[in-house]
PDB file of C-alpha atoms and ligand atoms in Angstrom:
ATOM      1  CA  UNK A  79       0.077  -0.103  -0.146  1.00  0.00           C
ATOM      2  CA  UNK A  80       1.261   3.290  -0.915  1.00  0.00           C
ATOM      3  CA  UNK A  81       0.277   6.453   0.618  1.00  0.00           C
ATOM      4  CA  UNK A  82      -0.667   8.998  -1.898  1.00  0.00           C
ATOM      5  CA  UNK A  83       0.368  12.694  -1.277  1.00  0.00           C
ATOM      6  CA  UNK A  84      -2.558  14.732  -0.858  1.00  0.00           C
ATOM      7  CA  UNK A  85      -3.265  18.425   0.441  1.00  0.00           C
ATOM      8  CA  UNK A  86      -7.221  17.578   0.619  1.00  0.00           C
ATOM      9  CA  UNK A  87      -7.323  18.352   4.778  1.00  0.00           C
ATOM     10  CA  UNK A  88     -10.314  16.045   5.190  1.00  0.00           C
ATOM     11  CA  UNK A  89      -8.839  12.899   3.523  1.00  0.00           C
ATOM     12  CA  UNK A  90      -5.541  13.536   5.577  1.00  0.00           C
ATOM     13  CA  UNK A  91      -7.448  13.651   8.666  1.00  0.00           C
ATOM     14  CA  UNK A  92      -9.935  10.699   7.991  1.00  0.00           C
ATOM     15  CA  UNK A  93      -7.250   8.515   6.098  1.00  0.00           C
ATOM     16  CA  UNK A  94      -4.561   8.680   9.015  1.00  0.00           C
ATOM     17  CA  UNK A  95      -4.247   5.546  10.989  1.00  0.00           C
ATOM     18  CA  UNK A  96      -1.391   4.156  12.922  1.00  0.00           C
ATOM     19  CA  UNK A  97       0.813   2.223  10.519  1.00  0.00           C
ATOM     20  CA  UNK A  98       3.215   0.065  12.130  1.00  0.00           C
ATOM     21  CA  UNK A  99       4.841  -1.545   8.853  1.00  0.00           C
ATOM     22  CA  UNK A 100       7.003   0.355   6.525  1.00  0.00           C
ATOM     23  CA  UNK A 101       8.518  -0.367   2.974  1.00  0.00           C
ATOM     24  CA  UNK A 102      12.356  -0.584   4.088  1.00  0.00           C
ATOM     25  CA  UNK A 103      13.577   0.724   0.768  1.00  0.00           C
ATOM     26  CA  UNK A 104      12.083   4.240   1.325  1.00  0.00           C
ATOM     27  CA  UNK A 105      14.305   6.584   2.915  1.00  0.00           C
ATOM     28  CA  UNK A 106      13.284  10.151   3.622  1.00  0.00           C
ATOM     29  CA  UNK A 107      15.958  12.448   2.717  1.00  0.00           C
ATOM     30  CA  UNK A 108      17.252  15.109   5.396  1.00  0.00           C
ATOM     31  CA  UNK A 109      16.035  17.772   3.290  1.00  0.00           C
ATOM     32  CA  UNK A 110      12.633  16.619   3.055  1.00  0.00           C
ATOM     33  CA  UNK A 111      12.515  15.620   6.902  1.00  0.00           C
ATOM     34  CA  UNK A 112      13.721  19.155   7.521  1.00  0.00           C
ATOM     35  CA  UNK A 113      10.705  20.372   5.528  1.00  0.00           C
ATOM     36  CA  UNK A 114       8.250  18.154   7.690  1.00  0.00           C
ATOM     37  CA  UNK A 115       9.625  19.268  10.833  1.00  0.00           C
ATOM     38  CA  UNK A 116       9.380  22.912   9.688  1.00  0.00           C
ATOM     39  CA  UNK A 117       5.715  22.359   8.745  1.00  0.00           C
ATOM     40  CA  UNK A 118       4.822  20.500  12.051  1.00  0.00           C
ATOM     41  CA  UNK A 119       6.700  23.228  14.181  1.00  0.00           C
ATOM     42  CA  UNK A 120       3.977  25.699  12.717  1.00  0.00           C
ATOM     43  CA  UNK A 121       1.912  24.116  15.612  1.00  0.00           C
ATOM     44  CA  UNK A 122       0.610  26.379  18.318  1.00  0.00           C
ATOM     45  CA  UNK A 123       2.423  26.773  21.646  1.00  0.00           C
ATOM     46  CA  UNK A 124       2.205  28.565  24.947  1.00  0.00           C
ATOM     47  CA  UNK A 125       3.482  32.096  24.661  1.00  0.00           C
ATOM     48  CA  UNK A 126       4.998  30.662  21.495  1.00  0.00           C
ATOM     49  CA  UNK A 127       7.882  29.046  23.527  1.00  0.00           C
ATOM     50  CA  UNK A 128       8.186  25.870  21.149  1.00  0.00           C
ATOM     51  CA  UNK A 129       9.820  23.894  23.756  1.00  0.00           C
ATOM     52  CA  UNK A 130       9.501  20.545  21.392  1.00  0.00           C
ATOM     53  CA  UNK A 131      12.812  19.085  20.497  1.00  0.00           C
ATOM     54  CA  UNK A 132      13.365  16.342  17.958  1.00  0.00           C
ATOM     55  CA  UNK A 133      15.905  13.468  17.659  1.00  0.00           C
ATOM     56  CA  UNK A 134      15.685  11.777  14.271  1.00  0.00           C
ATOM     57  CA  UNK A 135      16.789   8.215  14.539  1.00  0.00           C
ATOM     58  CA  UNK A 136      17.296   7.295  11.005  1.00  0.00           C
ATOM     59  CA  UNK A 137      20.753   5.313  10.700  1.00  0.00           C
ATOM     60  CA  UNK A 138      21.556   1.905  11.410  1.00  0.00           C
ATOM     61  CA  UNK A 139      23.524   2.724  14.774  1.00  0.00           C
ATOM     62  CA  UNK A 140      20.712   4.844  15.808  1.00  0.00           C
ATOM     63  CA  UNK A 141      18.133   2.098  15.341  1.00  0.00           C
ATOM     64  CA  UNK A 142      20.398  -0.460  17.150  1.00  0.00           C
ATOM     65  CA  UNK A 143      20.626   2.040  20.219  1.00  0.00           C
ATOM     66  CA  UNK A 144      16.807   2.252  20.182  1.00  0.00           C
ATOM     67  CA  UNK A 145      15.648  -1.164  19.434  1.00  0.00           C
ATOM     68  CA  UNK A 146      16.040  -2.552  23.172  1.00  0.00           C
ATOM     69  CA  UNK A 147      14.237   0.376  24.368  1.00  0.00           C
ATOM     70  CA  UNK A 148      11.007  -0.223  22.376  1.00  0.00           C
ATOM     71  CA  UNK A 149      10.948  -3.854  22.850  1.00  0.00           C
ATOM     72  CA  UNK A 150       7.101  -4.104  22.034  1.00  0.00           C
ATOM     73  CA  UNK A 151       7.434  -1.866  18.995  1.00  0.00           C
ATOM     74  CA  UNK A 152      10.538  -3.525  16.970  1.00  0.00           C
ATOM     75  CA  UNK A 153       8.497  -3.792  13.551  1.00  0.00           C
ATOM     76  CA  UNK A 154       8.258   0.087  13.475  1.00  0.00           C
ATOM     77  CA  UNK A 155      11.675   0.554  14.522  1.00  0.00           C
ATOM     78  CA  UNK A 156      13.210  -2.026  12.118  1.00  0.00           C
ATOM     79  CA  UNK A 157      11.099  -0.941   9.009  1.00  0.00           C
ATOM     80  CA  UNK A 158      10.333   2.778   9.154  1.00  0.00           C
ATOM     81  CA  UNK A 159      12.390   5.467   7.370  1.00  0.00           C
ATOM     82  CA  UNK A 160      12.858   7.187  10.716  1.00  0.00           C
ATOM     83  CA  UNK A 161      11.875   7.254  14.288  1.00  0.00           C
ATOM     84  CA  UNK A 162      11.396  10.523  15.679  1.00  0.00           C
ATOM     85  CA  UNK A 163      11.762  10.944  19.376  1.00  0.00           C
ATOM     86  CA  UNK A 164      10.044  13.979  20.424  1.00  0.00           C
ATOM     87  CA  UNK A 165      11.380  15.643  23.702  1.00  0.00           C
ATOM     88  CA  UNK A 166      10.258  18.504  25.847  1.00  0.00           C
ATOM     89  CA  UNK A 167      12.946  20.767  26.883  1.00  0.00           C
ATOM     90  CA  UNK A 168      12.742  22.006  30.309  1.00  0.00           C
ATOM     91  CA  UNK A 169      15.212  24.821  29.634  1.00  0.00           C
ATOM     92  CA  UNK A 170      12.930  25.993  26.826  1.00  0.00           C
ATOM     93  CA  UNK A 171      12.363  29.503  28.838  1.00  0.00           C
ATOM     94  CA  UNK A 172      15.907  30.260  27.588  1.00  0.00           C
ATOM     95  CA  UNK A 173      14.703  30.496  23.871  1.00  0.00           C
ATOM     96  CA  UNK A 174      12.254  33.027  24.709  1.00  0.00           C
ATOM     97  CA  UNK A 175      14.294  36.315  24.013  1.00  0.00           C
ATOM     98  CA  UNK A 176      15.480  34.600  20.788  1.00  0.00           C
ATOM     99  CA  UNK A 177      11.958  33.996  19.608  1.00  0.00           C
ATOM    100  CA  UNK A 178      10.798  37.287  20.589  1.00  0.00           C
ATOM    101  CA  UNK A 179      13.820  39.040  19.045  1.00  0.00           C
ATOM    102  CA  UNK A 180      13.025  37.530  15.931  1.00  0.00           C
ATOM    103  CA  UNK A 181       9.615  38.669  15.905  1.00  0.00           C
ATOM    104  CA  UNK A 182      10.710  42.100  16.450  1.00  0.00           C
ATOM    105  CA  UNK A 183      13.238  41.814  13.806  1.00  0.00           C
ATOM    106  CA  UNK A 184      10.877  40.554  11.264  1.00  0.00           C
ATOM    107  CA  UNK A 185       8.513  43.597  11.988  1.00  0.00           C
ATOM    108  CA  UNK A 186       5.749  40.905  13.518  1.00  0.00           C
ATOM    109  CA  UNK A 187       6.003  42.658  17.118  1.00  0.00           C
ATOM    110  CA  UNK A 188       6.716  46.052  18.543  1.00  0.00           C
ATOM    111  CA  UNK A 189       9.701  46.292  20.428  1.00  0.00           C
ATOM    112  CA  UNK A 190       7.917  47.613  23.465  1.00  0.00           C
ATOM    113  CA  UNK A 191       5.571  44.712  23.365  1.00  0.00           C
ATOM    114  CA  UNK A 192       8.463  42.581  23.408  1.00  0.00           C
ATOM    115  CA  UNK A 193       9.931  44.153  26.255  1.00  0.00           C
ATOM    116  CA  UNK A 194       6.727  43.766  28.273  1.00  0.00           C
ATOM    117  CA  UNK A 195       6.106  40.294  27.370  1.00  0.00           C
ATOM    118  CA  UNK A 196       9.717  38.570  27.684  1.00  0.00           C
ATOM    119  CA  UNK A 197      10.049  39.426  31.578  1.00  0.00           C
ATOM    120  CA  UNK A 198       6.442  38.544  32.106  1.00  0.00           C
ATOM    121  CA  UNK A 199       6.936  34.963  30.594  1.00  0.00           C
ATOM    122  CA  UNK A 200      10.151  34.751  32.582  1.00  0.00           C
ATOM    123  CA  UNK A 201       8.298  35.241  35.694  1.00  0.00           C
ATOM    124  CA  UNK A 202       5.384  33.191  34.874  1.00  0.00           C
ATOM    125  CA  UNK A 203       7.473  29.970  34.476  1.00  0.00           C
ATOM    126  CA  UNK A 204       9.689  30.537  37.293  1.00  0.00           C
ATOM    127  CA  UNK A 205      12.507  27.703  37.688  1.00  0.00           C
ATOM    128  CA  UNK A 206      10.975  26.944  40.865  1.00  0.00           C
ATOM    129  CA  UNK A 207       7.459  25.832  39.633  1.00  0.00           C
ATOM    130  CA  UNK A 208       8.238  22.948  37.346  1.00  0.00           C
ATOM    131  CA  UNK A 209       5.097  21.234  37.457  1.00  0.00           C
ATOM    132  CA  UNK A 210       3.337  24.380  35.313  1.00  0.00           C
ATOM    133  CA  UNK A 211       6.348  24.532  33.175  1.00  0.00           C
ATOM    134  CA  UNK A 212       6.169  20.610  32.755  1.00  0.00           C
ATOM    135  CA  UNK A 213       2.466  20.768  32.049  1.00  0.00           C
ATOM    136  CA  UNK A 214       2.639  23.261  29.361  1.00  0.00           C
ATOM    137  CA  UNK A 215       5.803  21.468  27.560  1.00  0.00           C
ATOM    138  CA  UNK A 216       3.716  18.357  27.447  1.00  0.00           C
ATOM    139  CA  UNK A 217       0.666  19.956  25.969  1.00  0.00           C
ATOM    140  CA  UNK A 218       2.794  21.891  23.513  1.00  0.00           C
ATOM    141  CA  UNK A 219       4.785  18.957  22.485  1.00  0.00           C
ATOM    142  CA  UNK A 220       1.579  16.732  21.840  1.00  0.00           C
ATOM    143  CA  UNK A 221       0.225  19.469  19.610  1.00  0.00           C
ATOM    144  CA  UNK A 222       3.614  19.271  17.571  1.00  0.00           C
ATOM    145  CA  UNK A 223       3.474  15.530  17.552  1.00  0.00           C
ATOM    146  CA  UNK A 224      -0.080  15.498  16.297  1.00  0.00           C
ATOM    147  CA  UNK A 225       0.634  18.045  13.532  1.00  0.00           C
ATOM    148  CA  UNK A 226       3.636  16.069  12.758  1.00  0.00           C
ATOM    149  CA  UNK A 227       1.779  13.140  11.736  1.00  0.00           C
ATOM    150  CA  UNK A 228      -0.731  15.136   9.714  1.00  0.00           C
ATOM    151  CA  UNK A 229       2.161  16.827   7.739  1.00  0.00           C
ATOM    152  CA  UNK A 230       3.715  13.306   7.061  1.00  0.00           C
ATOM    153  CA  UNK A 231       0.701  12.153   5.281  1.00  0.00           C
ATOM    154  CA  UNK A 232       0.626  15.389   3.308  1.00  0.00           C
ATOM    155  CA  UNK A 233       4.142  14.444   2.148  1.00  0.00           C
ATOM    156  CA  UNK A 234       2.977  10.736   1.304  1.00  0.00           C
ATOM    157  CA  UNK A 235       4.120   9.283   4.651  1.00  0.00           C
ATOM    158  CA  UNK A 236       2.384   7.370   7.508  1.00  0.00           C
ATOM    159  CA  UNK A 237       3.214   7.497  11.070  1.00  0.00           C
ATOM    160  CA  UNK A 238       2.811   5.587  14.349  1.00  0.00           C
ATOM    161  CA  UNK A 239       2.821   7.306  17.703  1.00  0.00           C
ATOM    162  CA  UNK A 240       4.560   5.263  20.185  1.00  0.00           C
ATOM    163  CA  UNK A 241       4.348   5.646  24.003  1.00  0.00           C
ATOM    164  CA  UNK A 242       5.817   2.009  24.604  1.00  0.00           C
ATOM    165  CA  UNK A 243       9.401   2.511  25.187  1.00  0.00           C
ATOM    166  CA  UNK A 244      11.811   3.037  28.158  1.00  0.00           C
ATOM    167  CA  UNK A 245      11.146   6.770  28.709  1.00  0.00           C
ATOM    168  CA  UNK A 246      13.486   6.923  31.591  1.00  0.00           C
ATOM    169  CA  UNK A 247      16.429   5.687  29.622  1.00  0.00           C
ATOM    170  CA  UNK A 248      15.920   7.098  25.971  1.00  0.00           C
ATOM    171  CA  UNK A 249      17.894  10.753  26.732  1.00  0.00           C
ATOM    172  CA  UNK A 250      20.713   9.400  28.355  1.00  0.00           C
ATOM    173  CA  UNK A 251      21.080   6.266  25.484  1.00  0.00           C
ATOM    174  CA  UNK A 252      21.392   9.050  23.219  1.00  0.00           C
ATOM    175  CA  UNK A 253      23.704  11.351  24.975  1.00  0.00           C
ATOM    176  CA  UNK A 254      21.175  13.626  26.285  1.00  0.00           C
ATOM    177  CA  UNK A 255      20.638  15.356  29.543  1.00  0.00           C
ATOM    178  CA  UNK A 256      17.630  13.373  31.076  1.00  0.00           C
ATOM    179  CA  UNK A 257      16.787  15.974  33.718  1.00  0.00           C
ATOM    180  CA  UNK A 258      16.508  18.397  30.858  1.00  0.00           C
ATOM    181  CA  UNK A 259      14.884  16.541  28.116  1.00  0.00           C
ATOM    182  CA  UNK A 260      11.372  15.141  29.001  1.00  0.00           C
ATOM    183  CA  UNK A 261      10.354  12.262  26.798  1.00  0.00           C
ATOM    184  CA  UNK A 262       7.117  12.934  25.102  1.00  0.00           C
ATOM    185  CA  UNK A 263       6.474   9.887  22.423  1.00  0.00           C
ATOM    186  CA  UNK A 264       8.202   8.414  19.357  1.00  0.00           C
ATOM    187  CA  UNK A 265       6.684   8.757  15.921  1.00  0.00           C
ATOM    188  CA  UNK A 266       7.568   6.203  13.443  1.00  0.00           C
ATOM    189  CA  UNK A 267       7.435   7.564   9.937  1.00  0.00           C
ATOM    190  CA  UNK A 268       7.806   5.941   6.428  1.00  0.00           C
ATOM    191  CA  UNK A 269       5.730   4.519   3.604  1.00  0.00           C
ATOM    192  CA  UNK A 270       3.243   2.056   4.464  1.00  0.00           C
ATOM    193  CA  UNK A 271       3.463  -1.661   3.358  1.00  0.00           C
ATOM    194  CA  UNK A 272      -0.160  -2.339   4.734  1.00  0.00           C
ATOM    195  CA  UNK A 273      -3.365  -0.655   5.497  1.00  0.00           C
ATOM    196  CA  UNK A 274      -3.036  -0.691   9.286  1.00  0.00           C
ATOM    197  CA  UNK A 275      -6.023  -1.368  11.240  1.00  0.00           C
ATOM    198  CA  UNK A 276      -9.442   0.874  11.431  1.00  0.00           C
ATOM    199  CA  UNK A 277     -10.282   1.974  14.925  1.00  0.00           C
ATOM    200  CA  UNK A 278     -13.474   3.114  16.561  1.00  0.00           C
ATOM    201  CA  UNK A 279     -14.345   6.307  18.170  1.00  0.00           C
ATOM    202  CA  UNK A 280     -16.567   7.255  21.092  1.00  0.00           C
ATOM    203  CA  UNK A 281     -19.769   8.748  20.063  1.00  0.00           C
ATOM    204  CA  UNK A 282     -19.369  12.596  20.641  1.00  0.00           C
ATOM    205  CA  UNK A 283     -22.658  12.826  22.605  1.00  0.00           C
ATOM    206  CA  UNK A 284     -20.946  10.245  25.109  1.00  0.00           C
ATOM    207  CA  UNK A 285     -18.099  12.635  25.605  1.00  0.00           C
ATOM    208  CA  UNK A 286     -19.268  16.143  25.270  1.00  0.00           C
ATOM    209  CA  UNK A 287     -21.583  18.594  27.252  1.00  0.00           C
ATOM    210  CA  UNK A 288     -23.364  21.328  25.890  1.00  0.00           C
ATOM    211  CA  UNK A 289     -24.411  24.036  28.381  1.00  0.00           C
TER     212      UNK A 289
HETATM  213  C1  LIG B  48       0.653   8.877  23.118  1.00  0.00           C
HETATM  214  C2  LIG B  48       0.443   7.418  22.283  1.00  0.00           C
HETATM  215  C3  LIG B  48       1.023   6.359  22.480  1.00  0.00           C
HETATM  216  C4  LIG B  48       0.677   5.062  21.709  1.00  0.00           C
HETATM  217  N1  LIG B  48       1.761   4.018  22.001  1.00  0.00           N
HETATM  218  C5  LIG B  48       1.714   3.004  21.170  1.00  0.00           C
HETATM  219  C6  LIG B  48       2.646   1.878  21.094  1.00  0.00           C
HETATM  220  O1  LIG B  48       3.389   1.948  22.096  1.00  0.00           O
HETATM  221  N2  LIG B  48       2.515   1.008  20.371  1.00  0.00           N
HETATM  222  C7  LIG B  48       1.753   1.112  19.134  1.00  0.00           C
HETATM  223  O2  LIG B  48       1.450   0.070  18.349  1.00  0.00           O
HETATM  224  N3  LIG B  48       0.709   2.163  18.954  1.00  0.00           N
HETATM  225  C8  LIG B  48       0.651   3.042  19.843  1.00  0.00           C
HETATM  226  N4  LIG B  48      -0.142   3.909  19.866  1.00  0.00           N
HETATM  227  C9  LIG B  48      -1.205   4.233  18.625  1.00  0.00           C
HETATM  228  C10 LIG B  48      -2.430   3.799  19.099  1.00  0.00           C
HETATM  229  O3  LIG B  48      -2.877   2.457  19.474  1.00  0.00           O
HETATM  230  C11 LIG B  48      -3.557   4.238  17.990  1.00  0.00           C
HETATM  231  O4  LIG B  48      -3.257   5.627  17.829  1.00  0.00           O
HETATM  232  C12 LIG B  48      -5.058   4.102  18.561  1.00  0.00           C
HETATM  233  O5  LIG B  48      -5.180   2.596  18.627  1.00  0.00           O
HETATM  234  C13 LIG B  48      -5.822   4.777  17.332  1.00  0.00           C
HETATM  235  O6  LIG B  48      -5.744   4.176  16.238  1.00  0.00           O
HETATM  236  P1  LIG B  48      -5.115   5.021  15.083  1.00  0.00           P
HETATM  237  O7  LIG B  48      -4.157   5.815  15.328  1.00  0.00           O
HETATM  238  O8  LIG B  48      -4.999   4.062  13.943  1.00  0.00           O
HETATM  239  O9  LIG B  48      -6.358   6.091  14.627  1.00  0.00           O
HETATM  240  C14 LIG B  48       0.092   4.944  20.672  1.00  0.00           C
HETATM  241  C15 LIG B  48      -0.755   6.317  20.204  1.00  0.00           C
HETATM  242  C16 LIG B  48      -0.493   7.433  21.122  1.00  0.00           C
HETATM  243  C17 LIG B  48      -1.138   8.866  20.903  1.00  0.00           C
END
């Protein structure tokens, strides 16, 4: 089965499903992966902090490191073009100056607005209140992950979000600081070789209240 590239939004949304088995002959170039990540990072984030960080695991060595950490998801690790490990950066507040300065440079934000907002943001996400920061980072990183899955479909690829891996070991295994980088999920990406499994959803009336 080959996913067709489409820009039809409803087709992208309704046609997405978790694909666990991929064509091993298909490699996604670094250039195309960069475009996919750029498009994914158009996702919104709290105060535009963009706390997500990506580790693209697409080499044989990288996959060999990952495989024992994702024992129940071996097919995705082995057959995908890449597994993208999504992390949240507990030091993301350090990028706030850069982000807001970029907005000023591009003429998207007046300097005085930047000068008011940056200290306010740093005050809100104080280093002592790690729970607030962590919650925010995990929400934002979930949003970028979802967007990445949809963008992948627009590029003709399929994905599987994976939570079944050794989250306590992944950062260190790849030489990253485990206290700084929160594991969010793995996303396998590649060309599907089967159609996956259709899945059901709860009726909206069972999960929604209108007041
Ligand atoms: C955070 C998260 C973790 C998941 N972990 C796994 C996993 O470890 N292995 C797996 O095969 N699928 C995993 N899934 C995929 C779900 O099983 C799948 O999304 C769900 O059954 C709905 O199917 P669909 O994605 O085809 O719509 C995960 C999905 C999410 C969102």
